[in-house]
Every structure is written in C-alpha cells, then in structure tokens.
Coordinates of C-alpha atoms and ligand atoms in Angstrom, one line a residue:
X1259 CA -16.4 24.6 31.2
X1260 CA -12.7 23.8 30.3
X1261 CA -11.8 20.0 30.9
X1262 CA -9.6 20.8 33.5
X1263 CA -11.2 23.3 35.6
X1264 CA -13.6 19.9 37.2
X1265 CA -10.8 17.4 37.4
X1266 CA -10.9 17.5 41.4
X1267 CA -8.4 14.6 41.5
X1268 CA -4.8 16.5 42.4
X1269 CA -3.0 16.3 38.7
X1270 CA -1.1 18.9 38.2
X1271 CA -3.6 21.6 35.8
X1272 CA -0.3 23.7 34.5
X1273 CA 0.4 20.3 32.0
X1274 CA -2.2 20.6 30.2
X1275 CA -0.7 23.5 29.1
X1276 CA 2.6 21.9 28.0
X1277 CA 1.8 20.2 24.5
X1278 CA -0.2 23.2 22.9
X1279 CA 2.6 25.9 23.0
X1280 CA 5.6 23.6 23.2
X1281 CA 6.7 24.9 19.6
X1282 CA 6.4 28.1 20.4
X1283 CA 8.4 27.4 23.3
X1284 CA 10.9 25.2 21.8
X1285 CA 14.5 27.3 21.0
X1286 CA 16.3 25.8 18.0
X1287 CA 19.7 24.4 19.4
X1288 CA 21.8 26.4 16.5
X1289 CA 20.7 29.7 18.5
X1290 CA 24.0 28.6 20.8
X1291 CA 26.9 30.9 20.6
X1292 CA 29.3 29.8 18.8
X1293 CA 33.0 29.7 19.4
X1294 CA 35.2 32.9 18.1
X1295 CA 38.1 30.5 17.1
X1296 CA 37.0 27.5 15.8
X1297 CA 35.4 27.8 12.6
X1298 CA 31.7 26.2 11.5
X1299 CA 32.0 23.5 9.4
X1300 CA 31.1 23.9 5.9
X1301 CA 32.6 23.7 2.7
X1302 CA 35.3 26.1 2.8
X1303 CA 36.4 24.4 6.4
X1304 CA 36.1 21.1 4.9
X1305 CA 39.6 21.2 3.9
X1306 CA 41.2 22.4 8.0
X1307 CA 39.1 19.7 9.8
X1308 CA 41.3 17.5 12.1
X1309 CA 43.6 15.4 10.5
X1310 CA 41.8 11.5 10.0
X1311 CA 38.4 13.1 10.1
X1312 CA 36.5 10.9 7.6
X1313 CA 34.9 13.2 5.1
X1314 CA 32.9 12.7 1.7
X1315 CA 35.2 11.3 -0.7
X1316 CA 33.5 12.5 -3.5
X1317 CA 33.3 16.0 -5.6
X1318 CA 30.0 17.2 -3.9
X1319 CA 29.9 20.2 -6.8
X1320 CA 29.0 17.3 -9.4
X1321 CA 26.0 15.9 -6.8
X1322 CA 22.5 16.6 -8.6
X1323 CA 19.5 15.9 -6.9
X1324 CA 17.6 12.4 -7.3
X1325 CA 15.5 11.9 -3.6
X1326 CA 13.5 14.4 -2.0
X1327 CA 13.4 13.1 1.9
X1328 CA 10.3 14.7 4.2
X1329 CA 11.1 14.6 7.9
X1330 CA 14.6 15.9 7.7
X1331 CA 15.4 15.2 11.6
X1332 CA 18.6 13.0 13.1
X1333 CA 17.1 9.5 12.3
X1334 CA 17.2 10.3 8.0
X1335 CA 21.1 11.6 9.2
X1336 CA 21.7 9.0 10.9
X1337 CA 20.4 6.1 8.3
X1338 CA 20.0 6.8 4.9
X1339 CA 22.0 10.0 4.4
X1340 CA 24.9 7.8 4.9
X1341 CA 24.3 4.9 2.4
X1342 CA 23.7 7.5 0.0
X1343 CA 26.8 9.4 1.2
X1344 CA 28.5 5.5 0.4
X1345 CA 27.6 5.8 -2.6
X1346 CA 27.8 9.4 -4.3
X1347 CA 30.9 8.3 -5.5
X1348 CA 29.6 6.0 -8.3
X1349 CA 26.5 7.7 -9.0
X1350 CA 26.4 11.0 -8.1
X1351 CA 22.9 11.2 -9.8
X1352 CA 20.9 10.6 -6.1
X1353 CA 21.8 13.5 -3.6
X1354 CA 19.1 14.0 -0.8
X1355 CA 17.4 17.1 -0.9
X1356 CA 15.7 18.1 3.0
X1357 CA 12.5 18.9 3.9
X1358 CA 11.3 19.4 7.6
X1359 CA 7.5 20.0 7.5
X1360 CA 7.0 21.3 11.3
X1361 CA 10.2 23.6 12.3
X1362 CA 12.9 25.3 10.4
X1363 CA 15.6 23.9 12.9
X1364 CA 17.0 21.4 10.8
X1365 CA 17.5 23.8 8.1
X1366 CA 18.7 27.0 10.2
X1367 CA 21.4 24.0 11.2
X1368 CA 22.6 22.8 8.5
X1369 CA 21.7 25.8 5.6
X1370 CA 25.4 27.7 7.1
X1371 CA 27.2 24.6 6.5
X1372 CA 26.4 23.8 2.8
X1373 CA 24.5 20.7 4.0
X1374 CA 27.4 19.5 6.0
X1375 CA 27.1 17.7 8.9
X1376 CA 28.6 15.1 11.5
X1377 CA 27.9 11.6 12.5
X1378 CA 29.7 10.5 15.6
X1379 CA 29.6 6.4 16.2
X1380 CA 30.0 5.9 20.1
X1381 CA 31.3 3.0 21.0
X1382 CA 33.3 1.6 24.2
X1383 CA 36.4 3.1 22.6
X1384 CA 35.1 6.4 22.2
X1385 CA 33.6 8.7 19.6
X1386 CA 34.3 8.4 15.8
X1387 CA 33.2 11.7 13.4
X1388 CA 32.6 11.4 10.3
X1389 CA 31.4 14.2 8.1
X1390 CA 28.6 13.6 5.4
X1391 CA 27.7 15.3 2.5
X1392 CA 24.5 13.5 0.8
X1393 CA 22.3 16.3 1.8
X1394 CA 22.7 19.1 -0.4
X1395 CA 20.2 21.9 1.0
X1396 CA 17.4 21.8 3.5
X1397 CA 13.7 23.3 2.8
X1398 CA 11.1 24.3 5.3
X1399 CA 8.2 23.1 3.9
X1400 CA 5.7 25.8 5.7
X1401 CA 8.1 29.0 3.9
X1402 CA 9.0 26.7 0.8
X1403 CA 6.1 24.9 0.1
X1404 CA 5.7 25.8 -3.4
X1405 CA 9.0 24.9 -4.2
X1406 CA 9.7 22.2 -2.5
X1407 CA 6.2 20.5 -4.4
X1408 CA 7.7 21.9 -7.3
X1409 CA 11.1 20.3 -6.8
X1410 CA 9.4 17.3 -6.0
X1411 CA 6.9 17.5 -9.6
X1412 CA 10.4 17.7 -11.0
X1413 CA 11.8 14.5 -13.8
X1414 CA 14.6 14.4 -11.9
X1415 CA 13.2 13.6 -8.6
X1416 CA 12.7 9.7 -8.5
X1417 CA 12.6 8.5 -5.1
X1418 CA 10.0 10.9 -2.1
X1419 CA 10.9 9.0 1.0
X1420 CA 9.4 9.7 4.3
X1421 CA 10.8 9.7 8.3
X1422 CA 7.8 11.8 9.7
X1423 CA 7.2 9.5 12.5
X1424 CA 4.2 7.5 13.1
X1425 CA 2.1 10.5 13.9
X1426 CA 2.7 12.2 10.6
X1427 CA 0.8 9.7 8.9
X1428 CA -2.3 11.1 10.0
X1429 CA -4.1 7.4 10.6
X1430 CA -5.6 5.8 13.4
X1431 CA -2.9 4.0 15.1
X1432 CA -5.2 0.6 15.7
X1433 CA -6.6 0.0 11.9
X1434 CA -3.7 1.9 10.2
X1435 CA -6.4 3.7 8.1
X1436 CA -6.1 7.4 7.4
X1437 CA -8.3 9.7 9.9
X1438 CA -10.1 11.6 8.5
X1439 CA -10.8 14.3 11.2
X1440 CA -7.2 14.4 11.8
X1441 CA -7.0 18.2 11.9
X1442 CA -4.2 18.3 9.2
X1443 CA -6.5 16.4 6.7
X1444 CA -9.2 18.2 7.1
X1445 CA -6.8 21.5 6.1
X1446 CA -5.4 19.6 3.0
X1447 CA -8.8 18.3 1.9
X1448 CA -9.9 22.4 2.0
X1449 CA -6.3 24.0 0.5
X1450 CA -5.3 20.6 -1.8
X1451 CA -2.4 22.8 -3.4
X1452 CA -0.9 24.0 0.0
X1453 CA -1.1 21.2 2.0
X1454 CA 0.6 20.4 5.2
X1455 CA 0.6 17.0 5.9
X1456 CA 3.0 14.2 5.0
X1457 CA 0.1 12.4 2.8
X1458 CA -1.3 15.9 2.1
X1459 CA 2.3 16.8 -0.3
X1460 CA 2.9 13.9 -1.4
X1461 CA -0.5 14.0 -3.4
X1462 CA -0.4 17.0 -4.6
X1463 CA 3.5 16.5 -5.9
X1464 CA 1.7 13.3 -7.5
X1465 CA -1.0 15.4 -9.1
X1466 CA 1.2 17.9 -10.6
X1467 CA 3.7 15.0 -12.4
X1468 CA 0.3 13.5 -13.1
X1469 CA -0.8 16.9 -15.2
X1470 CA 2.7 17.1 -16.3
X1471 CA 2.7 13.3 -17.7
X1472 CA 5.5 12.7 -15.6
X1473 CA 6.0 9.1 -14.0
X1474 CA 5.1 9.0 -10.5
X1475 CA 8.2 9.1 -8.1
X1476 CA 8.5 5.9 -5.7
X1477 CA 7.6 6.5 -2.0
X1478 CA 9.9 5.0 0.3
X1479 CA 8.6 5.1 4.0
X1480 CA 11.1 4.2 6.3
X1481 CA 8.9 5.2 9.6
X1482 CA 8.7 2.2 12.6
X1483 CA 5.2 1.3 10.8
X1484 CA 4.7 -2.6 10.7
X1485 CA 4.2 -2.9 6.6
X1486 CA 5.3 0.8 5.9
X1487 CA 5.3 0.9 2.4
X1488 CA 1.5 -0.7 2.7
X1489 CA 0.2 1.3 5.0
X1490 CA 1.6 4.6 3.6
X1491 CA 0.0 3.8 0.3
X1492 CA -3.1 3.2 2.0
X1493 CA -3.4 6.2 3.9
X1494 CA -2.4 8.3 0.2
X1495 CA -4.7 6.4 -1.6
X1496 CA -7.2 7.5 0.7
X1497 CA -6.8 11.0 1.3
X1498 CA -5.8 11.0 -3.0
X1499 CA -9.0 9.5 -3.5
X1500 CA -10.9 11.7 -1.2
X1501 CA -9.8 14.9 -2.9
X1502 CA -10.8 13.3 -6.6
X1503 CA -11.1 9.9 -7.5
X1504 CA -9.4 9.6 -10.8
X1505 CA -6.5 10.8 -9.0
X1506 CA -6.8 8.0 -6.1
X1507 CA -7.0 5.3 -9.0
X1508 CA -3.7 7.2 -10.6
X1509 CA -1.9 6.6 -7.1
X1510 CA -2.6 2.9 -6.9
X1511 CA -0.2 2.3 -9.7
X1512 CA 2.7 4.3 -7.1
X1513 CA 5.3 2.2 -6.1
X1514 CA 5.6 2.2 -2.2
X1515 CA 8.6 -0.5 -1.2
X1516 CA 8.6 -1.2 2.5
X1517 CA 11.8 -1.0 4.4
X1518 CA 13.3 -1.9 7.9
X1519 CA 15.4 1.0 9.3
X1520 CA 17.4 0.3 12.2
X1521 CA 19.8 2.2 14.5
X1522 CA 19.3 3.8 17.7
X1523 CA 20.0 7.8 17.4
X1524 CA 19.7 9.5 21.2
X1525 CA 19.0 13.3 21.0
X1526 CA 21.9 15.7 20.6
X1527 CA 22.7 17.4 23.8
X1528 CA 25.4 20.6 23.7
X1529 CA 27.8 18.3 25.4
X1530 CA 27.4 16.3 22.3
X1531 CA 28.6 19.4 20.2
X1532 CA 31.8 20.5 22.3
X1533 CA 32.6 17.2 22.2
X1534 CA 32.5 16.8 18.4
X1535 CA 33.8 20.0 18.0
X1536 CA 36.8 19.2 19.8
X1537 CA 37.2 16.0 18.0
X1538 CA 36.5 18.2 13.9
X1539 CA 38.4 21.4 15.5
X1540 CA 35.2 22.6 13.8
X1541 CA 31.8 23.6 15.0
X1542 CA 28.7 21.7 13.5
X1543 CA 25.4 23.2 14.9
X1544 CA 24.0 19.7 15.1
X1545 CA 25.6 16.6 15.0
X1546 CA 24.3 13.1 15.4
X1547 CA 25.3 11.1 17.9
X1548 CA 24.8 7.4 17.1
X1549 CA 26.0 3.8 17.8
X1550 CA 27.8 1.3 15.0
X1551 CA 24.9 -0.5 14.5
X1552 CA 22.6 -0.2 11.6
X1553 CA 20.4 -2.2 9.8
X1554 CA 18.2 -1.7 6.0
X1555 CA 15.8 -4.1 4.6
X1556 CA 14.4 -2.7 1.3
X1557 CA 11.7 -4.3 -0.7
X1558 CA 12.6 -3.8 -4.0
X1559 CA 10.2 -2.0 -5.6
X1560 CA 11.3 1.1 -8.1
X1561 CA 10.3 1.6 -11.0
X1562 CA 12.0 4.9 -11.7
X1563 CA 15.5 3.2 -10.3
X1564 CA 16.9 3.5 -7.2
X1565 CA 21.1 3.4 -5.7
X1566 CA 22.7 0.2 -5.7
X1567 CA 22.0 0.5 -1.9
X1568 CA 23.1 -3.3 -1.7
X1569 CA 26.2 -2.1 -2.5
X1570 CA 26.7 0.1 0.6
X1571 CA 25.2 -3.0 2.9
X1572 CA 21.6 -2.2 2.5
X1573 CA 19.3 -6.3 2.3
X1574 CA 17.1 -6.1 -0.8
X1575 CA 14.2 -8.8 -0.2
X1576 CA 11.1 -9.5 -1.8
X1577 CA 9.0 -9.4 1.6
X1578 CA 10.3 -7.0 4.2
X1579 CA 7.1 -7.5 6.3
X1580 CA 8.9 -10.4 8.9
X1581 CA 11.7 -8.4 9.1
X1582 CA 9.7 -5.1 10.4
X1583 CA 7.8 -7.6 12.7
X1584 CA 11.1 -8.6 14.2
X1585 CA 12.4 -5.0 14.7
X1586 CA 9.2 -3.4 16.0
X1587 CA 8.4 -6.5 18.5
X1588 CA 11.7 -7.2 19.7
X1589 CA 13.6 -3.7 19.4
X1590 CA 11.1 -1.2 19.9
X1591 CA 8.4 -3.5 22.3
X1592 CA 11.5 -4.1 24.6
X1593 CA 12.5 0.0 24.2
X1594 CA 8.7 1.3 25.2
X1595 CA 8.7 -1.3 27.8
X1596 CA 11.8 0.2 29.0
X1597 CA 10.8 3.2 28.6
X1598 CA 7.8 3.4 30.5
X1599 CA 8.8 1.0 33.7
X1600 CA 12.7 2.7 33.3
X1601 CA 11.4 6.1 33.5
X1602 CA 9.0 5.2 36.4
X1603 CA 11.4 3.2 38.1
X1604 CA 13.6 6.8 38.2
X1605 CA 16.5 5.5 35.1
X1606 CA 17.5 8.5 32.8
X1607 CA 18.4 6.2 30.4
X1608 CA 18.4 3.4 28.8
X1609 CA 21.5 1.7 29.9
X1610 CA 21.2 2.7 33.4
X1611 CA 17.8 0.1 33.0
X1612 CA 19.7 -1.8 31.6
X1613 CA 22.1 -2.0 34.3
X1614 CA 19.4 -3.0 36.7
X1615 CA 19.6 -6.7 36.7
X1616 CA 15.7 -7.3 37.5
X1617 CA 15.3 -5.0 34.4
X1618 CA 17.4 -7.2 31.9
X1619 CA 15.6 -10.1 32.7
X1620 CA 12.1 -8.6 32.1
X1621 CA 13.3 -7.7 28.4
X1622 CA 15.1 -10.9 28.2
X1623 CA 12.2 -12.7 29.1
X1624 CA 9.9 -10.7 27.2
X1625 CA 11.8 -11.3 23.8
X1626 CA 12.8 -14.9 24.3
X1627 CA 9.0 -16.1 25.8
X1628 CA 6.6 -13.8 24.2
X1629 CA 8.2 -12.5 21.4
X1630 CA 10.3 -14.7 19.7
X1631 CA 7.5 -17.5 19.5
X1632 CA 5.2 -15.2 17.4
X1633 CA 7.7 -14.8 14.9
X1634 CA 8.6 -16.7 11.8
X1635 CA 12.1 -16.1 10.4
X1636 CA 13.3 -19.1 8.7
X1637 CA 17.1 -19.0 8.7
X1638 CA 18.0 -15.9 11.2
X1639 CA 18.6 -16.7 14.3
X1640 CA 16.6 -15.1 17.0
X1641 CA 18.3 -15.6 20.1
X1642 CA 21.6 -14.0 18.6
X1643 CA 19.3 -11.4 17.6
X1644 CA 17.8 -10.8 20.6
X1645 CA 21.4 -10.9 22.2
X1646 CA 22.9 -8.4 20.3
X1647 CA 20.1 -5.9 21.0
X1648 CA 20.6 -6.5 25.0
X1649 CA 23.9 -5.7 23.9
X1650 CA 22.9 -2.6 22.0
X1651 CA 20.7 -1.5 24.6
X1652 CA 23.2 -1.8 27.3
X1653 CA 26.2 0.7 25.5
X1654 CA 27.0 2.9 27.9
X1655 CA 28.6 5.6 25.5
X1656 CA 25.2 6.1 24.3
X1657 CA 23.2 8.6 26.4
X1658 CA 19.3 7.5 25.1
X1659 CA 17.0 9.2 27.1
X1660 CA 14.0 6.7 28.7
X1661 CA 11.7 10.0 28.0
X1662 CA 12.7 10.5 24.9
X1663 CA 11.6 6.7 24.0
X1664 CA 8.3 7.4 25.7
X1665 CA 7.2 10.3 23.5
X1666 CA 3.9 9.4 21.6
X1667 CA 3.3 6.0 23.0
X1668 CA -0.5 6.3 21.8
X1669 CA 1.4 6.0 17.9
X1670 CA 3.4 3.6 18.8
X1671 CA 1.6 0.5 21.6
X1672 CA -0.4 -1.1 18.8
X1673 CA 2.6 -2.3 16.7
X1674 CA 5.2 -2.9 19.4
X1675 CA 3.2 -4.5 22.0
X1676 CA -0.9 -4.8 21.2
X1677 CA -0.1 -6.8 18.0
X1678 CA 2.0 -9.3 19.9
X1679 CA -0.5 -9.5 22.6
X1680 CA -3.0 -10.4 20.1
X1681 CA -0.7 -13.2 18.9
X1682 CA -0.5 -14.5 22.4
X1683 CA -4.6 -14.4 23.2
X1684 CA -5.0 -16.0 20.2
X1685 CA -3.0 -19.1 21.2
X1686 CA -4.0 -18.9 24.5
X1687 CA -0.3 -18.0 25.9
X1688 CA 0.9 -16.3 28.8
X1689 CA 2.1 -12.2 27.7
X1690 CA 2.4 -11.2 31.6
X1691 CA 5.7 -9.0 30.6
X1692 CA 3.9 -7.7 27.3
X1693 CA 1.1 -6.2 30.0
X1694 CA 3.6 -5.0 32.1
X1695 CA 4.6 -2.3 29.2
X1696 CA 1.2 -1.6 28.7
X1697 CA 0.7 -1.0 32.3
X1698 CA 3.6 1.4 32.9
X1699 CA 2.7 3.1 29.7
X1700 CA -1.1 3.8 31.2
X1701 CA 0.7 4.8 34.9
X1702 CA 3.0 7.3 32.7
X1703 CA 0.8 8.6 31.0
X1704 CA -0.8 10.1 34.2
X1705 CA 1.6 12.2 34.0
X1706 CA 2.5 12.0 37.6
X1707 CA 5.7 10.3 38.6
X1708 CA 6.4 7.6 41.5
X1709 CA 8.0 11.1 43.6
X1710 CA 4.8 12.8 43.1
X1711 CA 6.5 15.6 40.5
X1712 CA 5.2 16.0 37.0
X1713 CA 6.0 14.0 34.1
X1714 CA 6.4 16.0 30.7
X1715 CA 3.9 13.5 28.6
X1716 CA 4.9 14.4 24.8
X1717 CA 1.9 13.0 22.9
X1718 CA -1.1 13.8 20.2
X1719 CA -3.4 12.2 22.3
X1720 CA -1.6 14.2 25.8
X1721 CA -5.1 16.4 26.2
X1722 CA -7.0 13.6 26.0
X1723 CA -5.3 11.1 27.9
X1724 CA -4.7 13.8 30.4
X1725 CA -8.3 14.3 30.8
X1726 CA -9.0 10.7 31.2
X1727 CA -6.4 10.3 33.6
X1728 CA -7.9 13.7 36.1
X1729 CA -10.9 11.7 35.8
X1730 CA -10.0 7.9 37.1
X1731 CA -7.4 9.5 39.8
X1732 CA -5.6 6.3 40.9
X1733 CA -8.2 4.0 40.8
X1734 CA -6.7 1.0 38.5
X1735 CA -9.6 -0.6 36.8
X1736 CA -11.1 3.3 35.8
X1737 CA -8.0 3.9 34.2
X1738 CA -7.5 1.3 32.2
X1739 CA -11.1 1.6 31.2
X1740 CA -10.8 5.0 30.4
X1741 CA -7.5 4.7 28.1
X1742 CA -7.7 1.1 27.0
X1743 CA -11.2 2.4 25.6
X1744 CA -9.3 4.7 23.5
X1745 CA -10.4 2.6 20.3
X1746 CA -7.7 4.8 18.1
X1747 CA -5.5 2.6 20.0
X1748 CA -6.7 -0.1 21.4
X1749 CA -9.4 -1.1 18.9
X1750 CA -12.5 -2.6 20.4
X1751 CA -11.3 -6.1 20.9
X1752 CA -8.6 -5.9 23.8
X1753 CA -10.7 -3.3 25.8
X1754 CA -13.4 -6.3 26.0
X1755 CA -10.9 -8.9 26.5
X1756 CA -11.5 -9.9 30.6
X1757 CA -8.0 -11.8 30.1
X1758 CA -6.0 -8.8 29.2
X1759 CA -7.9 -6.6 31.4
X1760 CA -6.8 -8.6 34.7
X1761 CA -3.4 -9.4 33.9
X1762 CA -3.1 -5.3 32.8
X1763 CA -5.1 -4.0 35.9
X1764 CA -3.0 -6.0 38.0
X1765 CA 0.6 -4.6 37.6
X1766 CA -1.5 -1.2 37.2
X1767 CA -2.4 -1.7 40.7
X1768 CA 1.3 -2.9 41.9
X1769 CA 2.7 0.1 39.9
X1770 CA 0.3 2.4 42.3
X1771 CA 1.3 0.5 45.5
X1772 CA 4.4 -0.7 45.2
X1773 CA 6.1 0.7 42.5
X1774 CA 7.9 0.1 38.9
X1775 CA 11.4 -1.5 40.3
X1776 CA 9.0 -4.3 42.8
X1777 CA 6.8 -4.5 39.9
X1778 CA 9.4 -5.1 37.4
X1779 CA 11.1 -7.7 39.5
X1780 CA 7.9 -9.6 40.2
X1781 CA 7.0 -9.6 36.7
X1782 CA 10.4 -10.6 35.4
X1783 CA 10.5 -13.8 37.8
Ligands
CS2_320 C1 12.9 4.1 19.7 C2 13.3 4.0 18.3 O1 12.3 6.4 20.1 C3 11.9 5.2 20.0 O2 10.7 5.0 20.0 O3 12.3 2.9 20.1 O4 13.6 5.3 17.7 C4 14.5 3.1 18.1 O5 15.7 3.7 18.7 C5 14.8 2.9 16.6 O6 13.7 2.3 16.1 C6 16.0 2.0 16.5 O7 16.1 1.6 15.2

C-alpha cells in the first residue's frame, strides 16, 4: 500500500506529489516573450547598451578556454564568473566554459546571447548592471555529455570547479561520506562512461586524461560544504575507487583546494528582468540580481596553475577550513534559522525578518553567544563580522525569499547548526537559539503552515520526511523522534542526546501552541 494512502493524520496527500514531477513542471524563465523593440543582449548589442553600462573590457574573441565549471546556476554568475571576468584582461588563457547537469535552462538563457549576461548590485541607492563575459558557451550535460567529458579530458582544461549544491555530492549529509545507494551512483557505478552525477563526471574526465597521460585538472569545490575541497575528494576517491582501484589511488594525487564563497544571490524574478532591461535598454533572459558584498578564500593548491585571483580580491590562505566554519555557522546557521522561524512566522523574506525586532535579536544572540565562542579566528574580528552580516541580511533592495533559504534543509542542518550544537554539548553550554532552528526546521518540514495551508517543502529527503511527518501528526516528541532519527542527518549521537532532545522538543511544542513570532521572542530573551 502507497505510504500515503494510511497517513490518517490530515496532511495534505496532493504534496507528496510535488517533488517527483516538479522538473517536468518547472517552465524555464527564458520561455517569456520578449520585447519587439529592445533588443537581447549579445554580442552584436554589446556595442547599443545604455551609455555607462559596465561591460567586459576585454577582446572576448581572444578568450580560450582554461575552467570547465559544473553547476552553471546564478551563484557561479554571481561569484566566480566575475573575478575571472576581472581578470580576462591579463590572461585571457582562463574563460569559463558552463555546464548545468539537471536542466537546459541556463544554457537556453544564455546560448542566444553569446554567453552574455548581467549582474545587477542592489544596494540602498539602487540597481547597478554590469555585463560579464567570462562565460563563453553553456553545455547541458544530459545532451552533451560526451563532449563536455571530452572538453574536460582536454590539455587545456586546468581547473573542473563545482557549485552543484550540497546535494549533488551524493554523500550522507552527517559523515560527509559518499552514499552509496544514492540513486545517481548506483547509475554511474553501472554506465561509468555516461555518468550523471557531479562525482560520477568528474571521474570519468579523470580516467580519460589518465589513459591519455594527461595531468589531472584541479577540482575546486566552492559548495557551502564545511572542508569542501576535503570532502569532495573524499566522496571522488570513493566512488573512483569503487569503479577500479588503481584509478582511486590515481585520484588521490588530485589537487582539491578548498574555498570560502560568499555572497547572497536571491532568485531572479521577471520584475528583476524589466527592471534590468530598462536599466541595459537591452533584454537579458536571466540576470542576476545580487548585493555588493562578496567574499573568496582559496587554499592554494594547483598544480596545473590557476588566475592570479588575488589580484581581483580573491584571500589565498594555507587553511581555509576556519574560514568556512565562520561562514557556514554564522552566515548560513543564522539564514536557515531565519528561514524556517521567518517563513513560519509568515516573513516573505529575509529583511522583512529582519525587520522584526524579536527576530534580530534571536540571530544576534545566536551569533554572538553560541556561535562566535566555538570559533577560533586569530586576528578577524568577529563582532564586526557578525555586524556586517545583520547588516547584509537587513538590505532591503534585496528581495531573498525565506523559502528559497529553506530548500533542502536535510543537506544543509548538519554543518550550519548540528556541528555547532555539538560544540556547545561538548562544553556543556547553553545552544537554546541553535534548537530553536532545528525546531522550526522539523515544524516546516511538516509541510503545513501556522494558517493551516500547504507549505511547498523542496527537499531529497521531502518523501521521506513527509511520511514521517503523516505519521507523528502534531505530537512533538514523535516528531522529533521520527526526523531527528534520520541518521543521514542527524547521526546517531544527538538523536540519543536527552539534553538536546528537551530543549528541541520544547520550542517544537511552543511552535504547535503558540507559534514561531511567541516562540521566537521567548527564545531570543
Ligand atoms: C543561503 C546561501 O540559500 C541558502 O541556503 O544560506 O545561499 C547564502 O545566501 C550564501 O551562502 C551566501 O554566501
């Protein structure tokens, strides 16, 4: 009997039906219609674009292709496409070639505009467009694959780097290791030359400059992964190692340099388009709106060369790892938290929460009390750090969607907020606002909101989670036992813990009575 036809417990059955088909649902923005009089930007327009429009500065016909980037979506645009669009000019020896390994949307954007596309920095005095050309073609990996792995065998091709998002890693979230059920694996372990998955291509490009005698290419994850570079080479060297083993000993001797990325990208909405194609007096399918901010911390680790990225205000360091620890607590364990108790509390976005002064404290209190003391930066100063991000999060010209922050929390909870926990159990300090994410992220992930109408829970783990959630109904303690014993996750250690357990179970049970914006304020105090 289907999981859902003996739920009993009043959740909405039609979500369960959301995640499966939500690709073919999905319509790719760049099927908008548009305007008869401007035209699209692309080379040829390059030249009519509104005068002071910021444009590469560079002769993009001399370009030649030196990075091959998976997970060609608005974070790489946002990020690294524009250091390397800094720096074209004195080496034009590193354009990006695109790859999107899910949908073709990134490609059917940007493939009419010779690569071409906006960034727009908001800030409180407006929008600023700036066009960038670092990207020189997008592939779809599921029509291309063969060339793409063939471009990406290729001498030329020194540098593979990866934004496929924590779930493209294919690993289990709590122990970083690669899963090996993971469907994708399983379908790359039985067709090794037409792989899908992230871990899956870059292998088999590995094994092909391997046959060739071609130095391996370095892999540069720059995913929200605490110790990216480490973890992505451990989830290669696994699945490399589980197709043949000579070729898992090969891949040890890959570079993989972690990095910290930084800098909040919101989803492009259509009035994000008219209002950049106003601004260009050109139309760009799919612009990126973004705020001034942006932050790179590279390890510096390439043996085959990389940019001068330090020249375009990139941090080479040895160690990146206390950098990522900073970011991913602070940054992205105040965001989730946010996200979760914003979205319940009824806030769109993110600096509506942050306009709720209850709210601000919570995240101000979480950084300063529970954060910041598990963190060891010698010489940066935390609590201008942590300032600056309430100031980040609080930009009103940026429109970042609460949902869009909550999308595959199951990914995300063990390094933003578990890890920290951990940190606090350990030396027996308070983490009552730490719990308090963890808690709105369980009552979210319900999928039924405060109003009683249905939240869109975006997630690899949705059908599961879902099924858990029919099951406990609103009964606190048989909801965090059913999701906190999602060992994926939560490993086996916090699930036990009685500590976490009551402090979790007991804003779970405010969240069901009184609500996120009581719970928030009691919490915060
Ligand atoms: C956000 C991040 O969507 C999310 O989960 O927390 O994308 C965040 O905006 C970036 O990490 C900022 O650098």
């Amino acid at each position: 009997m289907p999981v859902w036809a003996c739920s009993g417990k009043g959740l909405p059955l039609k979500r369960l039906y959301l995640a499966p088909n939500f690709h073919t649902r999905w319509k790719p923005h760049v099927s908008r219609r548009f305007s008869v009089s401007s035209p699209r930007l692309n080379t040829a327009s390059l030249a009519t674009l509104a005068k002071g429009t910021k444009v590469p500065g560079y002769d993009r016909a001399k370009v030649t292709p030196g990075i091959v980037h998976l997970g060609i979506g608005a974070f790489h645009r946002a990020h690294m496409a524009v250091y390397v669009d800094d720096l074209l000019g004195q080496d034009p020896s590193w354009g990006i070639i695109g790859a999107s390994l899910r949908r073709p949307d990134t490609k059917e954007a940007l493939e009419p505009q010779d690569g071409l596309y906006t960034i727009a920095v908001r800030d409180a005095e407006g929008t600023h467009p700036r066009v960038i050309g670092s990207i020189l073609s997008v592939m779809d990996a599921n029509t291309q694959r063969e060339e793409l792995l063939s471009l990406m065998a290729d001498p030329a091709i020194r540098i593979v780097s990866l934004t496929v998002t924590e779930k493209g890693y294919c690993h289990d979230p709590a122990t970083g290791e690669l899963d090996q059920k993971h469907s994708d694996i399983v379908h790359d372990l039985a067709n090794p030359t037409a792989p899908k998955s992230a871990p899956g291509m870059l292998v088999e490009a590995l094994a092909r400059r391997k046959a060739a005698g071609v130095a391996p290419f370095t892999v540069m994850s720059c995913d929200n992964l605490p110790s990216n570079g480490e973890t992505a080479k451990r989830i290669v060297t696994a699945y490399a190692t589980l197709r043949d083993a000579e070729l898992g000993e090969w891949v040890k001797s890959v570079a993989f340099p972690s990095t910290m990325v930084d800098r909040i990208v919101p989803s492009t909405t259509d009035a994000d388009r008219d209002e950049v194609a106003g601004l260009l007096g050109a139309e760009d399918a799919w612009p990126i709106m973004t705020e001034p901010f942006t932050q790179w911390v590279i390890e510096d680790d390439f043996p085959l060369g990389r940019p001068e990225f330090e020249t375009v205000g990139a941090q080479l360091v040895e160690d990146v790892e206390p950098f990522e620890l900073m970011k991913l607590r602070m940054l992205n364990g105040s965001h989730s938290t946010m996200a979760y108790a914003g979205y319940l509390g009824g806030y769109e976005y993110i600096a509506e929460v942050m306009g709720d002064p209850a709210y601000v404290k919570l995240i101000h209190g979480l950084m300063t009390e529970e954060a910041m003391p598990t963190l060891d930066m010698p010489g940066v100063d935390l609590g201008a750090y942590r300032d600056q991000l309430l100031e980040r999060f609080g930009n009103p010209a940026l429109k970042h969607r609460t949902w869009q922050i909550a999308m595959d929390g199951s990914q995300k909870l063990p390094q933003r907020l578990l890890g920290t926990i951990r940190d606090r159990l350990k030396a027996g300090q308070g983490f009552k606002r730490l719990a308090l994410g963890v808690a709105a992220w369980i009552r979210y992930v319900t999928g039924v909101a405060e109003d009683g109408g249905e939240i869109d829970v975006r997630d690899p783990l949705a059908l599961k989670m879902h099924a858990i959630a029919a099951d406990a109904g609103d009964d606190a303690e048989a909801l965090f036992d059913g999701l906190v014993g999602l060992s994926e996750v939560f490993g086996a250690d916090l699930a036990a813990n009685a500590e976490f357990r009551a402090v979790v179970v007991g804003h779970l049970e405010s969240l069901f009575d009184e609500g996120a914006r009581a719970t928030v304020a009691k919490a915060a105090g």
